[in-house]
C-alpha cells in the first residue's frame, strides 16, 4: 500500500491529465488492491507521506476541474510569448539518436534526484511566486494544510491541453517551499521564526516542489539493449524501420535531407539583433561588437547619496564579548532552554539548556588547549584555525564546538560534511582549508563513522585537502577542567572570531573572517533591528553553520538568552510543516512574504511581522525590514521592466506585462551602517538614483577580510567609491556585498539579484534566477526536475553565451524533451530578449551537487567545458545567438585584370611567383637511356649486362625476404607473362589490361610483361576479401572506364572474382578474360614489342581523388623515363644503393617508386607491403635499421601507424638494438598539404632511436604531374613558415611569427624536381601572381601526364587541365593545372646551384575548399581544430551541404560521451574559424572513409550521410 500511495501521490504531482484520464489511470493503479482498500481517499493525518508536496490545491469538488497551483503572471507571460512563436509555425528538426545509445534503466532503478534544494541559496527556485491568490483559495479549513494527506487533484490546465505547444502551469508546488523560502526574524509576543528568504520576490516565478517524487512503475519504458534489435532486422536499417515515420510523407531514407531542409527554413527567419553594417579591412580584428542602440535606456537620475541606517543604541548591560554572555547565562540561568532539536518526525528530540551549553563548551575548550599533544608542545594555540565538520541534523554538537572554540580562543571554520572523495567542490573546500591554514577538524562520533574510509580504516584523504587530524567532541571524550582553570574572555577586539566560507561564481571557496568586535556589533544591530528580548523563542529552519542561521540562530540568540528551536533540513524534507507546527505550539507568528501572508492571514498572521532581509557573506546582514506596529504602511513593491533591468536601469514597466519583474523591498539599512550603490564592474563609481548597481556597505558589523588572501581582500573589503570624474568620495572603506539592487523612495532597499548570478551578454545583464524561473514556467515540466537546473554563461567568440543544464526525468520521452527544450528557447527569447546558446538535459542524479543538495554551478560549467557532462539531450542555437560575426565577404567583380596585377608587382619590385628545379642536362651514362628510350629496353639491357644483380626484395610481416628478383629473373618472368597474354588473351596492340595483384614482385613482372606485349597495363588495388561489397565495385568501375580487354591476376583473386559473394555486389558474368599468372607457359614469346615513338602510351594511372572522383591519367614512355631520371638525379640513386619502400603500389609516385625507378636506376628496392605493417608494427623501422637503409619512402598512413602504435615503445625498441641513425632521407609520398604535426611527432618520437630530425620530409604530386617536388639529398632542408589563417580565407598569404594567434604552420613540400617549372596563377583570371601570393599551382615538365583517360574524351577538360596558357605573361608556354592552391616564397637559403632557394608551399586542393560566408576554407584546418576539441574524438571530417557546415566526428570513447562533443565542436569551430556549425554528426570509429594514401574521402562521406547510411550515434542540428 505504501507503494500505491507513492504512485497515487506521483500521479497527482506529475501528470498533466484531464479528470477523466486521472480517474482511468487511478482505477488501473488501484485495480489489484480494490478488495483491501475502501473508496475513501482521505488518509489519516498521521501519515502525511510523500504527498505533502501536493499541499497547495483545494479538495476536488464533484468532478469539476480545479485550477492547478501556479504562478499566474509568469505562466501567462510564457504562454503569450509562445503563442507568438506558434503563429510563425516553427518546425525545428529533432536530433537523431541511435536507438542503442543511452539505454535507460527501467524507471524504478533510478532514484529521482532530490528536488528540494530549499536550504541551498538557489534564489531561482524560491522566487516568491504570486502564491497569494492560489494558496488563499486552496485553504478550506484552518487545519486543512497541516493535516493534508494523499488527496487527488485534477491536473488539467485551463488552456487547451490538446495543442502540444500550449503551456500549462508547472507542477504542483508546495507551500513548504514557499515557507522554506522566507527568512526574516519577527517578534510578536514571544516567538520568532527564522526561515529561508530570497532577495527578490517575484510575482511571476514558480517555486520548487520540495519532496522527492517517486515515479509510478506502470509506464516504465525499457529500451532495447545496444545489440538486441528485433530478429531479422539488419543493424543499419533498424532505426529507420522502427523509429522513422516522417509527417510530411517524405520517404524515410531522405530523413536527413528533410531535417536539414527544416533547419534551413528555421534559419531563414530573421534573427533579432540585426548585424551591424561594417566593412573592415581583413587584417583588422575579425569580430565587431554591435554598435550600441541609440534607443537603449540610460540612467537619468542624479548621483546617489549614501544612505545611513539609524544609530546603534547604547545598551547599559551589554556584555563585553559573546563568550561573556554565554558565561553569564550559564551561571545565572542554567535551567533556561537554549536549543531544542526536532527529530525526523518533527517531534522534539532533546533540549540543551544554557547550563549544559556552558559546561560542555568549557570542557571542550579545556580539552582543545590542554589534552591534545603534550604540555610543552600543544597541538593548538590560541588563534589557530579549526574546521568544524558537523551534519545539519546535529545542531547541539555544532553549538558546543563553536562556543568551545571561542572559549579556547581558536578560530572555528564551519564547513559541510564531505560525502565522498570526489565530492563536487571538495577541491575548493581544500583550497579554503589551505588558505586558512587548517590542520585540525572537530566532528562528532556518528559523523566520523560516516566519513569515507580507506581499506585500512583511516579517513580518506579528500581531493585537494591538506592533511587533517580529526578530533571527536562527544561529551564522553572531553575532560573536565581542573578547579583552577578558567577560560580567558577578553573584551571584543579586532582579532578574528570565526571564519565563514563563501563560494564565488568560479567555484573558489574563500573564508570570510569576522572579527570579535564585528561579531558583537552584528548581534547588537540584529537585536535592535528585530527587537529581540530576553527569554523569547525563535524557530530556525536555516543552516546553523553559516549566514542568517548562524547569525540569528546561534549567535544573537545566545546573546539575548533566546530559546532556539532548530528544524534541520532533513526534517523539513520529511515533514515540511514541522516548523509551522512549532510556531503554532509556541503560540506566535511566522516570518514570510506575500504569498505566505495570503495563506495564513486567516490564521491570525499579521502583515507587519514579515521581515525580508538581504545578506552577504562579506558584509553580513545588509538590510532588514523592521517588524512594524499594527497598521503601519504595507511593504513597497516595484514592478520593473526586464528590458530596463538588462541595461542596468530602473524603469517602471508599463507596456509589456509579460516582461515585468515585481520586487519587494528588504527594508532599511542595518543600524550603524552606511550604504552606497556602485557600478558592479570596473572602478567603484557611484550609480545614479535610477541605476542598478552593486550594494556596498560600511559597517563595524561586517567581515574584515578573505582569510589568507590579501590580494582579493583589497578589491572587496577596501572599496572607496568614486564620483563621475573618478575622484574618491572621502576615505571611508566600503565592503562589496555581491548584491545588485537600488535604493527606492523612503530609503527602502530593493535587491534584484546577485553578482554571481549575473550573465552579461552583448553588454546586457540577465539574472540567472530569472531565466530559471522562465524555463520552469514552460510546460510540460514533467520533462525535468524542478529543483535541478543550472544556468551559467561560457565565453565563445568574444561574448558570453548562456547555457542551461537540467536533469531529465527517466520517463520523459525524446519527443517531450525536445518539445520542452524548443519551447524554453522561444520563451526566453521573447521574455528576456536574449538567445540561449545551449540547452542540455542530463540523466537524473548526474549533476554535481553541493553538500546541501543544490546544484554546484561552477562544477557543472567545468564539466560542460571539459566534455564531462554526458547529456542525454542537447540543443544548440548558435545561429540565433551569435550575432557578432562579421558580414559575409562580398566578392568584388574582377576590376583588376591580370596585366595590371603583373605590372603592379613589377612596379612594386615584387618578383613573380615561380620556381624551377635544376636542369635535367644531357644523359651522361653510356649505354642506358641514350640507346633505350623505353623502360622495357632498359630491363632487357640490365638482364644482359648484369643478370644476377638483385633489383627487388619483398619482405613479409616477420621481416623475412619471401621473394627476390634479379634483373634476369624479372625479365624471364615478364617474358612468360607476355606469352600467356598472346596465347590466351587474343589481344591487339594498345589494348588495356588490368593488373589485379597484392603488393609484390608479381605485380612488377606483370607490368613489364604488358610492355613487352605492347598492351597498356592498368594497376588496380585488389578487392578486400572481407569487404567485397565496398571494394569490388571500385574494381569493376575502373575495368569499365578503362574498357579493359583482359585481367591478369593470381589464382586466389581469380576465385574471389568469380565467387558467389562477388556476385552479390557486381555482375560476375561480364568480366573480361581472366588470366591467372600462377601457372605460366614455358615458352618465350616470338618477339618483344617496341613502340614506334616515345610519345606512345605506356600505362594508365587510375586513382580516386579525395573529392570522390575516379580519374585515370595517361603516362607516355618518354614521361616515365624522364620522371625516373629526374628522381635518380634528385635522390642520387645508383646500382650500389638500397632503398626501402613502404607504400601502396597502385598509383601516383608510389607506383613509380615500386615498379619503375629500380629498373631505370638499377638500385635495390626493399619492398614492404603496408598491410604487413598491421601485423607487425616495427617491420618498416626494423628493416631500415637492419639493412642500414639511407633512403626510404612511405605514406602518411604508415607514419601514423608507427607514431600511434610504437610511440610508447621506443625504449624497448632501443633495447632490441634498433638504430635509425643511418637514415638520411625519409620521404612521405602524398598529394596533399604536408601534415606537419604528424611528421614532427614522428621525428620527435624516434629521435631516441637515432633518427635525425632533418631526415623527414615530404613529396608532392598531383594527377596532372605525378611528382612535382621530392626532397632529395642535395638542396636545403625544407623550410616552415607561419601564415595568418584569416588572410588565407581571403586567398591572401600573410606571414606571421611563430605562435601568433590564428597562425597556421606550413612546411615546404620538398625541393622541386629537375626539369620541373611551377608558377602561381590566379585561378579565375589565369594571370601570374607575385611572390607570397596564394593561387593555383601550374606546372610545366617533360614528365607531366599527357591527358585524362576518359570514355568520352572530353577535349575541353583536356585542354583546360593539361595544355593551358596564361592569359598574360608567357602566352606560348603550355602548362598543366594541378588543381592545388599554394604559393612560392623565395627563402634566404641557397639551392644546389648557389642561387637563393624558392620554396613551394601547398595549401590545399581547390576542389575540396569550402566556400562559406564568401570566404574560402580548407577542410583540414577545421578538422584539426575539431580533433583537438575533446579527448574522445578519434578523427573528423567536414563538408558543406546547402551552405551548412556539417562536421562528422568519430567517437573513440563510450557512447555516453557522444553529446558532450556537440557543444565543444561548435565552440571550437566558432572560436577558431568564425563559422557556425550547422550539423554535428557523431559516428563510430572507422566510419570516415580513407583511401590508400591515407586521405579522407569527404565526398563519399557526404553521400553516405545524405543517403542516411552512416548509422550515426547522434545527429545534432544546430538552430
PDB file of C-alpha atoms in Angstrom, residues 834-1021:
ATOM      1  CA  UNK A 834      18.304  37.057 -25.240  1.00  0.00           C
ATOM      2  CA  UNK A 835      19.202  33.962 -27.233  1.00  0.00           C
ATOM      3  CA  UNK A 836      20.160  30.725 -25.484  1.00  0.00           C
ATOM      4  CA  UNK A 837      23.356  29.190 -26.809  1.00  0.00           C
ATOM      5  CA  UNK A 838      22.889  25.710 -25.444  1.00  0.00           C
ATOM      6  CA  UNK A 839      20.229  23.770 -23.600  1.00  0.00           C
ATOM      7  CA  UNK A 840      21.295  20.364 -22.289  1.00  0.00           C
ATOM      8  CA  UNK A 841      19.368  17.687 -20.424  1.00  0.00           C
ATOM      9  CA  UNK A 842      21.380  15.198 -18.396  1.00  0.00           C
ATOM     10  CA  UNK A 843      20.173  11.929 -16.834  1.00  0.00           C
ATOM     11  CA  UNK A 844      18.632  12.145 -13.353  1.00  0.00           C
ATOM     12  CA  UNK A 845      21.055  12.480 -10.441  1.00  0.00           C
ATOM     13  CA  UNK A 846      24.115  13.222 -12.528  1.00  0.00           C
ATOM     14  CA  UNK A 847      24.699  16.941 -11.957  1.00  0.00           C
ATOM     15  CA  UNK A 848      27.334  17.685  -9.316  1.00  0.00           C
ATOM     16  CA  UNK A 849      25.659  18.554  -6.002  1.00  0.00           C
ATOM     17  CA  UNK A 850      26.667  20.979  -3.312  1.00  0.00           C
ATOM     18  CA  UNK A 851      26.835  19.395   0.154  1.00  0.00           C
ATOM     19  CA  UNK A 852      23.295  20.576   0.904  1.00  0.00           C
ATOM     20  CA  UNK A 853      21.793  19.060  -2.225  1.00  0.00           C
ATOM     21  CA  UNK A 854      21.687  22.095  -4.517  1.00  0.00           C
ATOM     22  CA  UNK A 855      23.457  22.139  -7.871  1.00  0.00           C
ATOM     23  CA  UNK A 856      27.131  23.013  -7.953  1.00  0.00           C
ATOM     24  CA  UNK A 857      27.050  25.567 -10.772  1.00  0.00           C
ATOM     25  CA  UNK A 858      30.779  26.110 -11.266  1.00  0.00           C
ATOM     26  CA  UNK A 859      31.485  22.376 -11.322  1.00  0.00           C
ATOM     27  CA  UNK A 860      28.634  21.886 -13.822  1.00  0.00           C
ATOM     28  CA  UNK A 861      30.160  24.595 -16.021  1.00  0.00           C
ATOM     29  CA  UNK A 862      33.590  22.969 -15.722  1.00  0.00           C
ATOM     30  CA  UNK A 863      32.108  19.619 -16.775  1.00  0.00           C
ATOM     31  CA  UNK A 864      30.373  21.269 -19.710  1.00  0.00           C
ATOM     32  CA  UNK A 865      33.596  22.885 -20.946  1.00  0.00           C
ATOM     33  CA  UNK A 866      35.668  19.734 -20.453  1.00  0.00           C
ATOM     34  CA  UNK A 867      33.110  17.475 -22.100  1.00  0.00           C
ATOM     35  CA  UNK A 868      32.299  15.546 -18.907  1.00  0.00           C
ATOM     36  CA  UNK A 869      28.634  16.450 -18.612  1.00  0.00           C
ATOM     37  CA  UNK A 870      27.307  13.435 -20.597  1.00  0.00           C
ATOM     38  CA  UNK A 871      23.936  14.937 -21.625  1.00  0.00           C
ATOM     39  CA  UNK A 872      21.182  12.694 -22.958  1.00  0.00           C
ATOM     40  CA  UNK A 873      19.604  15.543 -24.954  1.00  0.00           C
ATOM     41  CA  UNK A 874      21.115  18.721 -26.254  1.00  0.00           C
ATOM     42  CA  UNK A 875      20.039  21.666 -28.354  1.00  0.00           C
ATOM     43  CA  UNK A 876      22.470  24.319 -29.574  1.00  0.00           C
ATOM     44  CA  UNK A 877      21.301  27.572 -31.082  1.00  0.00           C
ATOM     45  CA  UNK A 878      24.407  29.339 -32.314  1.00  0.00           C
ATOM     46  CA  UNK A 879      22.609  30.687 -35.394  1.00  0.00           C
ATOM     47  CA  UNK A 880      20.271  32.784 -33.281  1.00  0.00           C
ATOM     48  CA  UNK A 881      22.525  33.957 -30.502  1.00  0.00           C
ATOM     49  CA  UNK A 882      25.870  34.550 -32.221  1.00  0.00           C
ATOM     50  CA  UNK A 883      25.239  37.969 -33.674  1.00  0.00           C
ATOM     51  CA  UNK A 884      28.760  39.388 -33.662  1.00  0.00           C
ATOM     52  CA  UNK A 885      30.047  37.572 -36.745  1.00  0.00           C
ATOM     53  CA  UNK A 886      31.277  39.976 -39.423  1.00  0.00           C
ATOM     54  CA  UNK A 887      29.232  40.420 -42.570  1.00  0.00           C
ATOM     55  CA  UNK A 888      29.882  37.733 -45.201  1.00  0.00           C
ATOM     56  CA  UNK A 889      32.514  38.835 -47.703  1.00  0.00           C
ATOM     57  CA  UNK A 890      31.114  40.086 -50.977  1.00  0.00           C
ATOM     58  CA  UNK A 891      33.476  39.053 -53.753  1.00  0.00           C
ATOM     59  CA  UNK A 892      34.369  42.109 -55.822  1.00  0.00           C
ATOM     60  CA  UNK A 893      33.950  41.685 -59.591  1.00  0.00           C
ATOM     61  CA  UNK A 894      37.384  41.344 -61.196  1.00  0.00           C
ATOM     62  CA  UNK A 895      38.064  45.009 -61.857  1.00  0.00           C
ATOM     63  CA  UNK A 896      41.805  44.410 -61.729  1.00  0.00           C
ATOM     64  CA  UNK A 897      42.954  42.433 -64.762  1.00  0.00           C
ATOM     65  CA  UNK A 898      45.955  40.080 -64.880  1.00  0.00           C
ATOM     66  CA  UNK A 899      48.083  42.606 -66.753  1.00  0.00           C
ATOM     67  CA  UNK A 900      47.526  45.271 -64.090  1.00  0.00           C
ATOM     68  CA  UNK A 901      48.439  42.746 -61.357  1.00  0.00           C
ATOM     69  CA  UNK A 902      51.681  41.883 -63.132  1.00  0.00           C
ATOM     70  CA  UNK A 903      52.592  45.491 -63.817  1.00  0.00           C
ATOM     71  CA  UNK A 904      51.720  46.379 -60.225  1.00  0.00           C
ATOM     72  CA  UNK A 905      54.048  43.650 -58.961  1.00  0.00           C
ATOM     73  CA  UNK A 906      56.863  44.770 -61.243  1.00  0.00           C
ATOM     74  CA  UNK A 907      56.450  48.413 -60.225  1.00  0.00           C
ATOM     75  CA  UNK A 908      56.452  47.412 -56.556  1.00  0.00           C
ATOM     76  CA  UNK A 909      59.626  45.428 -57.157  1.00  0.00           C
ATOM     77  CA  UNK A 910      57.954  42.081 -56.340  1.00  0.00           C
ATOM     78  CA  UNK A 911      59.188  39.080 -58.260  1.00  0.00           C
ATOM     79  CA  UNK A 912      56.624  36.886 -59.969  1.00  0.00           C
ATOM     80  CA  UNK A 913      55.817  33.714 -58.099  1.00  0.00           C
ATOM     81  CA  UNK A 914      57.611  30.961 -59.968  1.00  0.00           C
ATOM     82  CA  UNK A 915      60.211  28.342 -59.201  1.00  0.00           C
ATOM     83  CA  UNK A 916      62.119  25.674 -61.118  1.00  0.00           C
ATOM     84  CA  UNK A 917      64.158  22.581 -60.381  1.00  0.00           C
ATOM     85  CA  UNK A 918      67.681  22.261 -61.746  1.00  0.00           C
ATOM     86  CA  UNK A 919      68.272  21.390 -65.397  1.00  0.00           C
ATOM     87  CA  UNK A 920      67.857  17.763 -66.397  1.00  0.00           C
ATOM     88  CA  UNK A 921      71.037  18.080 -68.502  1.00  0.00           C
ATOM     89  CA  UNK A 922      72.302  15.583 -71.062  1.00  0.00           C
ATOM     90  CA  UNK A 923      72.391  11.863 -70.376  1.00  0.00           C
ATOM     91  CA  UNK A 924      75.980  11.005 -69.489  1.00  0.00           C
ATOM     92  CA  UNK A 925      75.570   7.316 -68.862  1.00  0.00           C
ATOM     93  CA  UNK A 926      76.936   5.332 -71.763  1.00  0.00           C
ATOM     94  CA  UNK A 927      74.578   2.671 -72.938  1.00  0.00           C
ATOM     95  CA  UNK A 928      71.471   3.140 -70.889  1.00  0.00           C
ATOM     96  CA  UNK A 929      68.951   5.738 -71.863  1.00  0.00           C
ATOM     97  CA  UNK A 930      70.676   7.107 -74.931  1.00  0.00           C
ATOM     98  CA  UNK A 931      70.058   3.736 -76.551  1.00  0.00           C
ATOM     99  CA  UNK A 932      66.902   2.854 -74.684  1.00  0.00           C
ATOM    100  CA  UNK A 933      64.161   5.457 -74.518  1.00  0.00           C
ATOM    101  CA  UNK A 934      61.869   2.768 -73.130  1.00  0.00           C
ATOM    102  CA  UNK A 935      61.853   1.103 -69.727  1.00  0.00           C
ATOM    103  CA  UNK A 936      61.157  -2.264 -71.357  1.00  0.00           C
ATOM    104  CA  UNK A 937      64.502  -1.933 -73.190  1.00  0.00           C
ATOM    105  CA  UNK A 938      66.243  -0.842 -70.001  1.00  0.00           C
ATOM    106  CA  UNK A 939      65.126  -4.079 -68.298  1.00  0.00           C
ATOM    107  CA  UNK A 940      66.348  -6.193 -71.221  1.00  0.00           C
ATOM    108  CA  UNK A 941      69.690  -4.390 -71.198  1.00  0.00           C
ATOM    109  CA  UNK A 942      70.090  -4.956 -67.425  1.00  0.00           C
ATOM    110  CA  UNK A 943      69.190  -8.641 -67.827  1.00  0.00           C
ATOM    111  CA  UNK A 944      72.081  -8.988 -70.301  1.00  0.00           C
ATOM    112  CA  UNK A 945      74.701  -6.729 -68.736  1.00  0.00           C
ATOM    113  CA  UNK A 946      74.150  -7.547 -65.054  1.00  0.00           C
ATOM    114  CA  UNK A 947      71.851 -10.604 -64.861  1.00  0.00           C
ATOM    115  CA  UNK A 948      72.434 -11.534 -61.183  1.00  0.00           C
ATOM    116  CA  UNK A 949      72.046  -8.057 -59.687  1.00  0.00           C
ATOM    117  CA  UNK A 950      69.119  -8.200 -57.217  1.00  0.00           C
ATOM    118  CA  UNK A 951      66.625  -5.444 -58.041  1.00  0.00           C
ATOM    119  CA  UNK A 952      63.777  -6.314 -55.655  1.00  0.00           C
ATOM    120  CA  UNK A 953      63.423  -7.923 -52.211  1.00  0.00           C
ATOM    121  CA  UNK A 954      59.904  -8.486 -50.854  1.00  0.00           C
ATOM    122  CA  UNK A 955      59.532  -8.812 -47.075  1.00  0.00           C
ATOM    123  CA  UNK A 956      56.762 -10.444 -45.053  1.00  0.00           C
ATOM    124  CA  UNK A 957      55.484  -9.475 -41.603  1.00  0.00           C
ATOM    125  CA  UNK A 958      58.348 -11.337 -39.902  1.00  0.00           C
ATOM    126  CA  UNK A 959      60.888  -9.297 -41.857  1.00  0.00           C
ATOM    127  CA  UNK A 960      61.991 -12.335 -43.883  1.00  0.00           C
ATOM    128  CA  UNK A 961      62.627 -11.999 -47.625  1.00  0.00           C
ATOM    129  CA  UNK A 962      59.823 -14.102 -49.138  1.00  0.00           C
ATOM    130  CA  UNK A 963      60.741 -13.294 -52.724  1.00  0.00           C
ATOM    131  CA  UNK A 964      63.672 -11.664 -54.531  1.00  0.00           C
ATOM    132  CA  UNK A 965      64.066 -10.784 -58.201  1.00  0.00           C
ATOM    133  CA  UNK A 966      67.343 -10.331 -60.072  1.00  0.00           C
ATOM    134  CA  UNK A 967      67.357  -8.458 -63.392  1.00  0.00           C
ATOM    135  CA  UNK A 968      67.321 -11.739 -65.297  1.00  0.00           C
ATOM    136  CA  UNK A 969      64.587 -13.381 -63.198  1.00  0.00           C
ATOM    137  CA  UNK A 970      62.335 -10.360 -63.635  1.00  0.00           C
ATOM    138  CA  UNK A 971      62.970 -10.293 -67.395  1.00  0.00           C
ATOM    139  CA  UNK A 972      62.291 -14.053 -67.745  1.00  0.00           C
ATOM    140  CA  UNK A 973      59.068 -13.852 -65.750  1.00  0.00           C
ATOM    141  CA  UNK A 974      57.894 -10.844 -67.773  1.00  0.00           C
ATOM    142  CA  UNK A 975      58.511 -12.825 -70.977  1.00  0.00           C
ATOM    143  CA  UNK A 976      56.365 -15.725 -69.751  1.00  0.00           C
ATOM    144  CA  UNK A 977      53.528 -13.318 -68.937  1.00  0.00           C
ATOM    145  CA  UNK A 978      53.858 -11.878 -72.448  1.00  0.00           C
ATOM    146  CA  UNK A 979      53.460 -15.418 -73.896  1.00  0.00           C
ATOM    147  CA  UNK A 980      50.390 -16.017 -71.740  1.00  0.00           C
ATOM    148  CA  UNK A 981      48.834 -12.735 -72.901  1.00  0.00           C
ATOM    149  CA  UNK A 982      49.455 -13.545 -76.548  1.00  0.00           C
ATOM    150  CA  UNK A 983      48.184 -17.143 -76.281  1.00  0.00           C
ATOM    151  CA  UNK A 984      45.169 -16.767 -74.048  1.00  0.00           C
ATOM    152  CA  UNK A 985      44.166 -13.124 -74.330  1.00  0.00           C
ATOM    153  CA  UNK A 986      43.564 -12.708 -78.053  1.00  0.00           C
ATOM    154  CA  UNK A 987      44.715  -9.103 -77.567  1.00  0.00           C
ATOM    155  CA  UNK A 988      45.616  -6.359 -80.029  1.00  0.00           C
ATOM    156  CA  UNK A 989      48.448  -3.906 -79.534  1.00  0.00           C
ATOM    157  CA  UNK A 990      47.249  -0.964 -77.441  1.00  0.00           C
ATOM    158  CA  UNK A 991      44.507  -2.893 -75.584  1.00  0.00           C
ATOM    159  CA  UNK A 992      44.141  -2.143 -71.897  1.00  0.00           C
ATOM    160  CA  UNK A 993      44.918  -4.901 -69.406  1.00  0.00           C
ATOM    161  CA  UNK A 994      44.008  -4.702 -65.729  1.00  0.00           C
ATOM    162  CA  UNK A 995      46.674  -5.928 -63.272  1.00  0.00           C
ATOM    163  CA  UNK A 996      44.986  -7.178 -60.111  1.00  0.00           C
ATOM    164  CA  UNK A 997      47.725  -8.187 -57.667  1.00  0.00           C
ATOM    165  CA  UNK A 998      48.596  -7.808 -53.999  1.00  0.00           C
ATOM    166  CA  UNK A 999      51.686  -5.596 -53.481  1.00  0.00           C
ATOM    167  CA  UNK A1000      54.664  -7.679 -54.578  1.00  0.00           C
ATOM    168  CA  UNK A1001      57.024  -8.744 -57.341  1.00  0.00           C
ATOM    169  CA  UNK A1002      54.262 -10.440 -59.391  1.00  0.00           C
ATOM    170  CA  UNK A1003      52.784  -7.007 -59.994  1.00  0.00           C
ATOM    171  CA  UNK A1004      56.143  -5.690 -61.314  1.00  0.00           C
ATOM    172  CA  UNK A1005      56.657  -8.707 -63.605  1.00  0.00           C
ATOM    173  CA  UNK A1006      53.100  -8.389 -64.959  1.00  0.00           C
ATOM    174  CA  UNK A1007      53.695  -4.698 -65.705  1.00  0.00           C
ATOM    175  CA  UNK A1008      56.819  -5.408 -67.765  1.00  0.00           C
ATOM    176  CA  UNK A1009      55.077  -8.378 -69.387  1.00  0.00           C
ATOM    177  CA  UNK A1010      52.413  -5.955 -70.670  1.00  0.00           C
ATOM    178  CA  UNK A1011      55.065  -3.554 -72.004  1.00  0.00           C
ATOM    179  CA  UNK A1012      56.776  -6.493 -73.799  1.00  0.00           C
ATOM    180  CA  UNK A1013      53.424  -7.466 -75.327  1.00  0.00           C
ATOM    181  CA  UNK A1014      52.549  -3.920 -76.496  1.00  0.00           C
ATOM    182  CA  UNK A1015      49.424  -3.702 -74.304  1.00  0.00           C
ATOM    183  CA  UNK A1016      48.623  -0.950 -71.792  1.00  0.00           C
ATOM    184  CA  UNK A1017      48.781  -2.008 -68.116  1.00  0.00           C
ATOM    185  CA  UNK A1018      46.288  -0.560 -65.610  1.00  0.00           C
ATOM    186  CA  UNK A1019      47.211  -1.345 -61.989  1.00  0.00           C
ATOM    187  CA  UNK A1020      44.196  -1.810 -59.721  1.00  0.00           C
ATOM    188  CA  UNK A1021      44.079  -2.491 -55.983  1.00  0.00           C
TER     189      UNK A1021
END
